[in-house]
């Protein structure tokens, strides 16, 4: 069975390592914060100018001066720091952020990513996505394996305008966990009950799969 | 050095048709509300606005869009705005979308007297079209030019008559960068304090960058995405 | 995220022969006294030191020069140091002098992931020799590269276990820039406070840039030019 | 009679205008701060990271964390601000400092300046001088008209290594006030009792002098 968005976030959270500085994009990536493993200390960076993002505020404690990159009201934790947007993207550009998690419309087998524009439809803009993908040391994409029409979003080449080139390292979709390797998408794990054959049929880009691909496990 | 003006109307008195403006803020957070209200009242047209976002339909730069005062937006993200979309699709409004870090750094470059900077953001994408690409240590970078803005309109939490500014939380965002980058920089503050009251170690924008300052009024500080967690 | 180490010796444990170091401070103001003492004690040699100044004969980097630990100094001003002069004239010490703003901005460039910057400082002088010159809007600029330092040693007033730093007065100078620029950055502070005690709006260096932090001891904070006015 | 160093500073202080941000170099330029005219508000920038430099401290009130670019202990005034060296030279580079006053070993008739190095002797370094002269909108040089051997320091071309090219706007020497113009040094004022002929004889670069050059006047 395909993973829920919550499960995708839960699986990505297992990639977090103690001491990581992490930037979580809008959508599924934001949910990752709910599943940070016990004993793993990570600091969340919000590119609008905050290190040490805390949970959403309690009702009545919203502060209009305190938002995340998705414009949501948030809180801080002990040890947080505010800074301007140049410093924020400075630390991103200099590779100080250990892991970036973001959504995608398409990913190519070489790790190209498209997630900001659909020509002919409304263009909202790239926000900080191009900066993040151009500089992040480690990018995990959270995405649906196929679009609503059932067409693969893991492609030989992106069709949509690119956000970045050759930058995605890992994909966690509703069907699978895959590494992006010089040889193509390497299948690492299957969603519970999803066959390698199904994943293969829904992956247009080159897929490398060993005979024995483990199923993902979720506790709780 | 007293840079205090009475109010927003006086502060923006010489912003005329065709001016290139920078407006601080991220979403609706830390935007120069009073200056925007005064610009709408003045009705000045054909403005170019450099701002990370374009407000929402009835707040922020959206108010200027409603009055068709904006000829061109230079932003990184312009969602959440139906009137914006209408003007863009009808060709009334020109839009230049640039990566958020590039936007921030082109402001900083202007404030620091650097004519251009190098950034990897947008390499290999349509953002790179027509731009110079240069390789340093095996990685490609785009050459991006410093902005050239007639006026920068910024919003701070506290300020003093010398123009020293302190921002609060994530309302800082682009404000200190644009404050440095305007040929004329106008600062509106929630609280104007006497000279010497701000701790000189904690000033975010030194007054040398500021030309006019005033105490704003009636801040709405609208929240764009009110998100809360349940009490447990 | 706890980055606290016990002391200077532990903080500099892996600074080995031939390392490229950045050292914060302007003159003797805001220098990493404890780290320098530990480096002298360790006796590590053939260091390259990027620092605005080179200390005086018996304080600051001068102590490392006395022990012949420095192979190369990259500075903007190196007066007030007889041993320095002797080693330079004898050829024991290599010196690269660069404009102070170029020094600062090359640190910032490293911290901000920018491979190079443009500055007009030094155009038409011997500083420009062998460097690329480029004209923007009728003015010439030199292309100057970001520094590449193995370790940055900085001194702050207060810090917390996450590595957030606050500097005091003009002891700030190059410290926040070098703090961002080291592959490994070591911060020594006069006062190490618990997480959450520093106001997040007033932090100069966010902890993400800092790898190790410790509370220094026995700060001498020597004054180089004690200048006073008469009581009237 | 040639001006004293104090008088050179006093004459330069007359160039200050209300609202100026001013950077004063080491030596004679530092003395300018003592002669700021009444009613003229200027803010002193110290390139090591301070706007709003005050006078030297009283004895016992020296603060080792608070120095100027000459490493002297100083104080602040109400409305001062501290910042890092990148921002300091950023504001210098961006032309936010209205006036820079500095010393020189040589100035050429085209406004080139040499003040940082004497080959073969000890080289101390340029400090911030190259940044200042490359970007300042308005540079006044405070200098002796001749060296201790009596040789002119106002030359057709600088002999010493340059600090900056074509940047000096005005010179106040112990003998004269001169503008640097496309045609050469233009004599504006003479020190009291110093003749145009003496100034001409001590100026190796091209000198333009009208028939009637006023004497400088000093009050108090």
Tab-separated table of C-alpha atoms in Angstrom, chain D residues 63-150:
chain	number	residue	atom	x	y	z
D	63	UNK	CA	37.926	50.161	27.743
D	64	UNK	CA	40.122	47.658	25.911
D	65	UNK	CA	37.143	46.608	23.766
D	66	UNK	CA	36.645	50.150	22.519
D	67	UNK	CA	39.364	51.470	20.212
D	68	UNK	CA	39.636	53.394	16.965
D	69	UNK	CA	41.439	52.431	13.769
D	70	UNK	CA	44.645	53.833	15.260
D	71	UNK	CA	44.238	51.381	18.169
D	72	UNK	CA	43.685	54.292	20.572
D	73	UNK	CA	41.199	53.993	23.402
D	74	UNK	CA	38.096	56.060	22.634
D	75	UNK	CA	34.493	56.564	23.713
D	76	UNK	CA	31.122	56.544	21.991
D	77	UNK	CA	28.418	59.196	21.721
D	78	UNK	CA	24.645	58.830	21.997
D	79	UNK	CA	23.429	57.236	18.771
D	80	UNK	CA	26.577	55.274	18.044
D	81	UNK	CA	26.569	51.812	16.501
D	82	UNK	CA	29.033	48.957	16.279
D	83	UNK	CA	29.362	46.620	13.293
D	84	UNK	CA	31.789	44.155	11.751
D	85	UNK	CA	34.619	44.965	9.362
D	86	UNK	CA	32.758	43.785	6.263
D	87	UNK	CA	29.870	46.140	6.920
D	88	UNK	CA	32.344	48.903	7.769
D	89	UNK	CA	34.100	48.623	4.442
D	90	UNK	CA	30.753	47.974	2.785
D	91	UNK	CA	29.540	51.407	3.800
D	92	UNK	CA	32.866	52.887	2.732
D	93	UNK	CA	32.740	51.113	-0.638
D	94	UNK	CA	29.134	52.144	-1.202
D	95	UNK	CA	30.034	55.801	-0.762
D	96	UNK	CA	28.067	56.335	2.452
D	97	UNK	CA	31.010	58.132	4.073
D	98	UNK	CA	30.843	61.756	2.900
D	99	UNK	CA	34.400	62.776	3.605
D	100	UNK	CA	37.682	60.984	4.162
D	101	UNK	CA	40.697	62.818	5.550
D	102	UNK	CA	44.044	61.101	5.429
D	103	UNK	CA	47.747	61.724	5.335
D	104	UNK	CA	50.037	61.208	2.362
D	105	UNK	CA	53.704	60.823	1.525
D	106	UNK	CA	53.108	62.013	-2.031
D	107	UNK	CA	50.224	63.302	-4.154
D	108	UNK	CA	50.383	63.664	-7.930
D	109	UNK	CA	48.860	66.485	-9.957
D	110	UNK	CA	46.198	64.000	-11.133
D	111	UNK	CA	45.200	63.133	-7.578
D	112	UNK	CA	47.120	59.892	-7.241
D	113	UNK	CA	48.193	59.228	-3.678
D	114	UNK	CA	51.055	57.273	-2.119
D	115	UNK	CA	50.987	56.763	1.622
D	116	UNK	CA	51.615	53.151	2.543
D	117	UNK	CA	55.009	51.882	1.536
D	118	UNK	CA	58.616	52.946	1.127
D	119	UNK	CA	60.440	50.214	-0.803
D	120	UNK	CA	63.539	48.974	0.928
D	121	UNK	CA	62.348	50.237	4.274
D	122	UNK	CA	59.949	48.431	6.557
D	123	UNK	CA	56.539	47.863	5.060
D	124	UNK	CA	53.778	48.147	7.613
D	125	UNK	CA	50.870	47.620	5.250
D	126	UNK	CA	48.079	49.669	3.767
D	127	UNK	CA	45.460	48.962	6.457
D	128	UNK	CA	42.191	50.397	5.208
D	129	UNK	CA	43.745	53.194	3.156
D	130	UNK	CA	43.370	51.547	-0.245
D	131	UNK	CA	39.705	50.784	0.398
D	132	UNK	CA	39.071	54.330	1.567
D	133	UNK	CA	40.748	56.090	-1.339
D	134	UNK	CA	39.203	53.748	-3.914
D	135	UNK	CA	35.652	54.528	-2.808
D	136	UNK	CA	35.466	57.851	-0.970
D	137	UNK	CA	33.403	60.507	-2.714
D	138	UNK	CA	35.510	63.256	-1.241
D	139	UNK	CA	39.099	62.917	-0.070
D	140	UNK	CA	41.108	65.642	1.613
D	141	UNK	CA	44.770	65.017	2.203
D	142	UNK	CA	46.503	66.511	5.212
D	143	UNK	CA	50.242	66.658	4.629
D	144	UNK	CA	53.475	68.571	4.828
D	145	UNK	CA	54.177	70.313	1.550
D	146	UNK	CA	57.770	69.055	1.498
D	147	UNK	CA	59.737	66.226	3.062
D	148	UNK	CA	62.384	66.833	5.745
D	149	UNK	CA	64.947	67.412	2.958
D	150	UNK	CA	62.775	70.207	1.573
